[in-house]
mmCIF file of C-alpha atoms in Angstrom:
data_model
loop_
_atom_site.group_PDB
_atom_site.id
_atom_site.type_symbol
_atom_site.label_atom_id
_atom_site.label_comp_id
_atom_site.label_asym_id
_atom_site.label_seq_id
_atom_site.Cartn_x
_atom_site.Cartn_y
_atom_site.Cartn_z
ATOM 1 C CA MET Y 14 -12.546 19.997 -4.052
ATOM 2 C CA LYS Y 15 -10.615 20.793 -7.224
ATOM 3 C CA ILE Y 16 -7.286 22.592 -7.654
ATOM 4 C CA ASP Y 17 -6.162 23.752 -11.103
ATOM 5 C CA ALA Y 18 -2.377 23.308 -11.383
ATOM 6 C CA GLN Y 19 -2.129 25.012 -14.769
ATOM 7 C CA GLY Y 20 1.025 27.155 -14.719
ATOM 8 C CA LEU Y 21 1.493 26.866 -10.952
ATOM 9 C CA TYR Y 22 5.020 26.671 -9.540
ATOM 10 C CA TYR Y 23 5.432 23.453 -7.584
ATOM 11 C CA ARG Y 24 5.778 25.240 -4.234
ATOM 12 C CA ASP Y 25 2.576 27.188 -4.799
ATOM 13 C CA LEU Y 26 0.681 24.045 -5.791
ATOM 14 C CA ASN Y 27 1.882 22.144 -2.747
ATOM 15 C CA GLN Y 28 0.953 25.036 -0.495
ATOM 16 C CA LYS Y 29 -2.591 24.938 -1.864
ATOM 17 C CA ILE Y 30 -2.736 21.194 -1.206
ATOM 18 C CA ARG Y 31 -1.498 21.593 2.381
ATOM 19 C CA GLU Y 32 -4.013 24.351 3.045
ATOM 20 C CA ALA Y 33 -6.863 22.199 1.694
ATOM 21 C CA VAL Y 34 -5.825 19.240 3.862
ATOM 22 C CA ALA Y 35 -5.501 21.468 6.929
ATOM 23 C CA ALA Y 36 -9.005 22.804 6.263
ATOM 24 C CA GLY Y 37 -10.401 19.267 6.396
ATOM 25 C CA ALA Y 38 -10.670 18.274 2.731
ATOM 26 C CA THR Y 39 -10.729 14.503 2.243
ATOM 27 C CA GLU Y 40 -11.062 14.346 -1.568
ATOM 28 C CA ILE Y 41 -8.899 16.636 -3.711
ATOM 29 C CA GLU Y 42 -8.672 16.535 -7.489
ATOM 30 C CA LEU Y 43 -5.658 18.144 -9.142
ATOM 31 C CA VAL Y 44 -6.148 19.020 -12.811
ATOM 32 C CA ASN Y 45 -3.638 20.172 -15.451
ATOM 33 C CA VAL Y 46 -0.692 18.801 -13.494
ATOM 34 C CA ASN Y 47 2.470 19.006 -15.571
ATOM 35 C CA GLY Y 48 5.675 17.954 -13.832
ATOM 36 C CA GLN Y 49 5.275 19.728 -10.485
ATOM 37 C CA TYR Y 50 7.549 18.160 -7.857
ATOM 38 C CA PHE Y 51 6.829 16.831 -4.378
ATOM 39 C CA ILE Y 52 3.049 16.411 -4.632
ATOM 40 C CA GLY Y 53 1.677 14.719 -1.526
ATOM 41 C CA ASP Y 54 4.991 14.810 0.326
ATOM 42 C CA GLY Y 55 4.685 14.397 4.079
ATOM 43 C CA ILE Y 56 0.874 14.264 4.180
ATOM 44 C CA ASN Y 57 -0.176 12.623 7.458
ATOM 45 C CA ARG Y 58 -3.937 12.393 6.973
ATOM 46 C CA GLU Y 59 -6.220 9.934 5.178
ATOM 47 C CA VAL Y 60 -6.957 12.190 2.228
ATOM 48 C CA THR Y 61 -7.281 11.079 -1.406
ATOM 49 C CA LEU Y 62 -5.508 13.094 -4.105
ATOM 50 C CA THR Y 63 -6.531 12.335 -7.685
ATOM 51 C CA ILE Y 64 -4.080 13.717 -10.242
ATOM 52 C CA GLN Y 65 -5.069 14.466 -13.827
ATOM 53 C CA GLY Y 66 -1.773 14.874 -15.671
ATOM 54 C CA VAL Y 67 1.813 13.813 -15.030
ATOM 55 C CA PRO Y 68 3.275 14.705 -11.620
ATOM 56 C CA GLY Y 69 6.985 15.408 -11.238
ATOM 57 C CA ASN Y 70 9.655 13.673 -9.187
ATOM 58 C CA ASP Y 71 9.323 12.667 -5.531
ATOM 59 C CA LEU Y 72 5.581 12.117 -5.562
ATOM 60 C CA ALA Y 73 4.436 10.898 -2.111
ATOM 61 C CA ALA Y 74 7.859 11.212 -0.487
ATOM 62 C CA PHE Y 75 7.671 10.784 3.310
ATOM 63 C CA MET Y 76 3.921 10.262 2.976
ATOM 64 C CA ASN Y 77 2.156 8.787 5.983
ATOM 65 C CA GLY Y 78 -1.385 7.657 5.211
ATOM 66 C CA ALA Y 79 -2.791 9.446 2.177
ATOM 67 C CA THR Y 80 -3.877 7.868 -1.117
ATOM 68 C CA ILE Y 81 -2.666 9.296 -4.420
ATOM 69 C CA ILE Y 82 -4.240 8.215 -7.719
ATOM 70 C CA VAL Y 83 -2.414 9.245 -10.909
ATOM 71 C CA ARG Y 84 -4.550 8.925 -14.032
ATOM 72 C CA ASP Y 85 -1.508 9.215 -16.314
ATOM 73 C CA ASN Y 86 2.203 8.384 -16.016
ATOM 74 C CA GLY Y 87 4.483 9.057 -13.067
ATOM 75 C CA GLN Y 88 8.116 10.134 -13.010
ATOM 76 C CA ASP Y 89 11.082 9.289 -10.727
ATOM 77 C CA ASN Y 90 11.406 8.727 -6.964
ATOM 78 C CA ILE Y 91 7.763 7.893 -6.249
ATOM 79 C CA GLY Y 92 7.323 6.856 -2.614
ATOM 80 C CA ASN Y 93 10.754 8.004 -1.447
ATOM 81 C CA THR Y 94 10.994 7.011 2.258
ATOM 82 C CA MET Y 95 7.218 6.581 2.359
ATOM 83 C CA ASN Y 96 5.800 5.348 5.684
ATOM 84 C CA ALA Y 97 2.144 4.548 4.945
ATOM 85 C CA GLY Y 98 -0.615 5.096 2.406
ATOM 86 C CA LYS Y 99 -0.963 4.137 -1.240
ATOM 87 C CA VAL Y 100 0.072 5.406 -4.666
ATOM 88 C CA ILE Y 101 -1.779 4.139 -7.748
ATOM 89 C CA VAL Y 102 -0.328 5.028 -11.164
ATOM 90 C CA HIS Y 103 -2.434 4.100 -14.190
ATOM 91 C CA GLY Y 104 0.453 4.417 -16.657
ATOM 92 C CA HIS Y 105 4.216 4.015 -16.577
ATOM 93 C CA ALA Y 106 6.604 5.213 -13.869
ATOM 94 C CA GLY Y 107 10.274 6.137 -13.832
ATOM 95 C CA ASP Y 108 13.423 5.277 -11.904
ATOM 96 C CA VAL Y 109 14.262 4.796 -8.201
ATOM 97 C CA LEU Y 110 10.706 4.022 -7.113
ATOM 98 C CA GLY Y 111 10.230 3.204 -3.441
ATOM 99 C CA TYR Y 112 13.688 4.379 -2.374
ATOM 100 C CA GLY Y 113 14.041 3.544 1.334
ATOM 101 C CA MET Y 114 10.289 2.870 1.477
ATOM 102 C CA ARG Y 115 9.235 1.671 4.950
ATOM 103 C CA GLY Y 116 5.495 1.067 4.579
ATOM 104 C CA GLY Y 117 2.445 1.517 2.371
ATOM 105 C CA ARG Y 118 1.830 0.345 -1.184
ATOM 106 C CA VAL Y 119 2.806 1.558 -4.635
ATOM 107 C CA HIS Y 120 0.846 0.097 -7.555
ATOM 108 C CA ILE Y 121 2.098 0.797 -11.103
ATOM 109 C CA ARG Y 122 -0.034 -0.447 -13.994
ATOM 110 C CA LYS Y 123 2.662 -0.525 -16.680
ATOM 111 C CA ASP Y 124 6.472 -0.435 -17.002
ATOM 112 C CA VAL Y 125 8.932 0.903 -14.443
ATOM 113 C CA GLY Y 126 12.491 2.154 -14.812
ATOM 114 C CA TYR Y 127 15.813 1.466 -13.140
ATOM 115 C CA ARG Y 128 16.665 0.806 -9.482
ATOM 116 C CA VAL Y 129 13.094 0.123 -8.403
ATOM 117 C CA GLY Y 130 12.852 -0.846 -4.724
ATOM 118 C CA ILE Y 131 16.383 0.307 -3.905
ATOM 119 C CA HIS Y 132 17.021 0.190 -0.153
ATOM 120 C CA MET Y 133 13.390 -0.751 0.512
ATOM 121 C CA LYS Y 134 13.044 -1.911 4.115
ATOM 122 C CA SER Y 135 10.465 -3.068 6.637
ATOM 123 C CA TYR Y 136 9.997 -0.828 9.655
ATOM 124 C CA ASN Y 137 8.513 -2.235 12.864
ATOM 125 C CA GLU Y 138 5.135 -3.733 11.864
ATOM 126 C CA ASN Y 139 5.170 -2.010 8.464
ATOM 127 C CA LYS Y 140 5.914 -3.998 5.298
ATOM 128 C CA PRO Y 141 6.118 -1.908 2.112
ATOM 129 C CA VAL Y 142 4.778 -3.451 -1.093
ATOM 130 C CA LEU Y 143 5.483 -2.268 -4.647
ATOM 131 C CA VAL Y 144 3.806 -3.940 -7.629
ATOM 132 C CA ALA Y 145 4.836 -3.294 -11.237
ATOM 133 C CA GLY Y 146 2.373 -4.615 -13.795
ATOM 134 C CA GLY Y 147 4.702 -4.214 -16.745
ATOM 135 C CA LYS Y 148 8.450 -4.669 -17.178
ATOM 136 C CA ALA Y 149 11.440 -3.313 -15.264
ATOM 137 C CA GLY Y 150 14.883 -1.902 -16.002
ATOM 138 C CA ASP Y 151 18.254 -2.798 -14.489
ATOM 139 C CA PHE Y 152 19.002 -3.107 -10.759
ATOM 140 C CA PHE Y 153 15.493 -4.170 -9.736
ATOM 141 C CA GLY Y 154 15.531 -4.711 -5.936
ATOM 142 C CA GLU Y 155 19.001 -3.219 -5.469
ATOM 143 C CA TYR Y 156 20.199 -3.322 -1.826
ATOM 144 C CA MET Y 157 16.700 -4.351 -0.783
ATOM 145 C CA ALA Y 158 16.531 -4.984 2.977
ATOM 146 C CA GLY Y 159 12.830 -5.742 3.526
ATOM 147 C CA GLY Y 160 9.345 -5.525 2.121
ATOM 148 C CA VAL Y 161 7.924 -7.008 -1.079
ATOM 149 C CA LEU Y 162 8.466 -6.301 -4.770
ATOM 150 C CA ILE Y 163 6.202 -7.928 -7.365
ATOM 151 C CA LEU Y 164 6.946 -7.925 -11.104
ATOM 152 C CA LEU Y 165 4.154 -9.120 -13.392
ATOM 153 C CA GLY Y 166 5.530 -8.354 -16.857
ATOM 154 C CA MET Y 167 1.987 -8.262 -18.255
ATOM 155 C CA PHE Y 168 0.966 -4.714 -19.088
ATOM 156 C CA SER Y 169 3.772 -3.294 -21.209
ATOM 157 C CA ASP Y 170 3.475 -1.233 -24.378
ATOM 158 C CA ASP Y 171 6.670 -2.876 -25.687
ATOM 159 C CA ALA Y 172 6.165 -6.580 -26.392
ATOM 160 C CA ASP Y 173 9.829 -7.054 -27.385
ATOM 161 C CA LYS Y 174 11.273 -5.522 -24.241
ATOM 162 C CA PRO Y 175 12.773 -8.005 -21.734
ATOM 163 C CA LYS Y 176 10.758 -8.562 -18.580
ATOM 164 C CA HIS Y 177 13.632 -7.310 -16.417
ATOM 165 C CA GLY Y 178 17.090 -5.867 -16.838
ATOM 166 C CA PHE Y 179 20.555 -6.787 -15.602
ATOM 167 C CA ARG Y 180 21.937 -6.782 -12.048
ATOM 168 C CA PHE Y 181 18.602 -7.966 -10.684
ATOM 169 C CA GLY Y 182 18.852 -8.025 -6.865
ATOM 170 C CA THR Y 183 22.322 -6.496 -6.540
ATOM 171 C CA GLY Y 184 23.209 -6.330 -2.837
ATOM 172 C CA MET Y 185 19.787 -7.630 -1.783
ATOM 173 C CA HIS Y 186 19.918 -8.847 1.825
ATOM 174 C CA GLY Y 187 16.263 -8.934 2.937
ATOM 175 C CA GLY Y 188 12.684 -8.925 1.730
ATOM 176 C CA THR Y 189 11.085 -10.906 -1.081
ATOM 177 C CA ILE Y 190 10.684 -10.388 -4.819
ATOM 178 C CA PHE Y 191 7.867 -12.255 -6.588
ATOM 179 C CA VAL Y 192 8.021 -12.616 -10.381
ATOM 180 C CA ARG Y 193 5.245 -13.869 -12.638
ATOM 181 C CA GLY Y 194 6.558 -16.379 -15.171
ATOM 182 C CA GLU Y 195 10.197 -17.057 -15.943
ATOM 183 C CA VAL Y 196 13.240 -15.193 -14.668
ATOM 184 C CA ASP Y 197 16.340 -14.701 -16.823
ATOM 185 C CA GLU Y 198 18.889 -16.130 -14.399
ATOM 186 C CA LYS Y 199 21.781 -14.767 -16.492
ATOM 187 C CA LYS Y 200 20.676 -11.302 -15.422
ATOM 188 C CA LEU Y 201 20.464 -12.080 -11.713
ATOM 189 C CA SER Y 202 23.147 -10.790 -9.386
ATOM 190 C CA ARG Y 203 25.116 -13.494 -7.636
ATOM 191 C CA GLU Y 204 23.717 -12.444 -4.240
ATOM 192 C CA VAL Y 205 20.249 -13.834 -5.031
ATOM 193 C CA GLY Y 206 18.602 -17.067 -6.123
ATOM 194 C CA VAL Y 207 15.291 -18.309 -7.543
ATOM 195 C CA PHE Y 208 13.009 -20.361 -5.279
ATOM 196 C CA GLU Y 209 9.611 -22.015 -5.512
ATOM 197 C CA LEU Y 210 6.687 -20.553 -3.576
ATOM 198 C CA THR Y 211 5.419 -22.152 -0.403
ATOM 199 C CA ASP Y 212 1.709 -22.282 0.435
ATOM 200 C CA GLY Y 213 2.267 -19.351 2.779
ATOM 201 C CA ASP Y 214 3.970 -17.377 0.013
ATOM 202 C CA ARG Y 215 1.070 -17.963 -2.350
ATOM 203 C CA GLN Y 216 -1.481 -16.861 0.234
ATOM 204 C CA GLU Y 217 0.500 -13.686 0.929
ATOM 205 C CA LEU Y 218 0.973 -12.974 -2.784
ATOM 206 C CA GLU Y 219 -2.717 -13.444 -3.541
ATOM 207 C CA GLY Y 220 -3.626 -10.866 -0.917
ATOM 208 C CA TYR Y 221 -1.341 -8.271 -2.493
ATOM 209 C CA LEU Y 222 -2.534 -9.005 -6.012
ATOM 210 C CA LYS Y 223 -6.233 -8.901 -5.156
ATOM 211 C CA ASP Y 224 -5.640 -5.377 -3.859
ATOM 212 C CA TYR Y 225 -3.647 -4.470 -6.987
ATOM 213 C CA CYS Y 226 -6.203 -5.912 -9.402
ATOM 214 C CA GLY Y 227 -8.996 -4.119 -7.581
ATOM 215 C CA ASP Y 228 -7.291 -0.763 -8.116
ATOM 216 C CA PHE Y 229 -7.068 -1.233 -11.892
ATOM 217 C CA GLY Y 230 -10.054 -3.435 -12.675
ATOM 218 C CA ILE Y 231 -7.764 -6.313 -13.724
ATOM 219 C CA ASP Y 232 -8.904 -9.942 -13.826
ATOM 220 C CA PHE Y 233 -7.276 -11.536 -10.777
ATOM 221 C CA ALA Y 234 -7.687 -15.065 -12.180
ATOM 222 C CA GLU Y 235 -5.767 -14.060 -15.322
ATOM 223 C CA VAL Y 236 -2.898 -12.713 -13.248
ATOM 224 C CA MET Y 237 -2.710 -15.873 -11.142
ATOM 225 C CA ALA Y 238 -2.964 -18.200 -14.168
ATOM 226 C CA GLU Y 239 0.824 -18.050 -14.628
ATOM 227 C CA ARG Y 240 3.378 -19.636 -12.303
ATOM 228 C CA PHE Y 241 5.186 -17.313 -9.888
ATOM 229 C CA VAL Y 242 8.666 -17.697 -8.428
ATOM 230 C CA LYS Y 243 10.369 -15.787 -5.639
ATOM 231 C CA ILE Y 244 13.798 -14.178 -5.526
ATOM 232 C CA LEU Y 245 15.575 -14.240 -2.192
ATOM 233 C CA PRO Y 246 19.039 -13.213 -1.010
ATOM 234 C CA LYS Y 247 21.499 -16.021 -0.422
ATOM 235 C CA SER Y 248 23.007 -14.122 2.510
ATOM 236 C CA THR Y 249 21.931 -11.420 4.944
ATOM 237 C CA ARG Y 250 25.444 -9.949 4.631
ATOM 238 C CA PRO Y 251 26.292 -10.166 0.917
ATOM 239 C CA TYR Y 252 29.366 -7.960 1.267
ATOM 240 C CA GLY Y 253 30.509 -9.155 4.673
ATOM 241 C CA ASN Y 254 33.850 -10.335 3.336
ATOM 242 C CA MET Y 255 34.718 -6.796 2.279
ATOM 243 C CA TYR Y 256 34.934 -5.565 5.863
ATOM 244 C CA CYS Y 257 37.043 -6.382 8.896
ATOM 245 C CA PRO Y 258 35.557 -9.151 11.058
ATOM 246 C CA MET Y 259 33.800 -8.103 14.221
ATOM 247 C CA PRO Y 260 35.868 -8.673 17.391
ATOM 248 C CA ARG Y 261 34.805 -11.678 19.423
#
């Protein structure tokens, strides 16, 4: 079914979406979307939302199984505390993507903003995965506790822009970040280091990237033609010395 978002207040649009899902719709196309907040938030069914236009902040927050396809750019806070499902953005996306994300996948074709993957964590058997095909701003992987971030640096509209910003991995104490090509170690936070991939890492990475490439029609062999490295925390308690020791 199709819902025209032209001129609709975000609450009214989201009410229409919830009513359609409750009525059993499995494929919903939203047209003329222009900055409406909270689209897809809390949806617990395997429905596919295709968005024509640019959705507002907090797309797919608390989502638990749906698929959202954005044919344009996304804004901030995509996948906030998301549990399951997938978000596919065919353009750029903003800041604070995947905040506290506990499961599911977020695939961004182009550049992403600041603080991507902040507080991302694994939850029981769930392992969240966020892939950025372009470049990233400062604080990538900040306070990351689990899950996987992948930065390709390939599909940016700004050839002169650095692949990643400063304070990369600040406070990171879990999870894994994979980066295609070189990492600017001067921009890494002191809590993290650069490591070579194991055979198991490469097998895991290939699985994620086959899924990503399939969503965008990208040549998987081209993506894998460049060397990857992984960023890991040096400690599971990077700020442990700031607190009183636990009693023995």
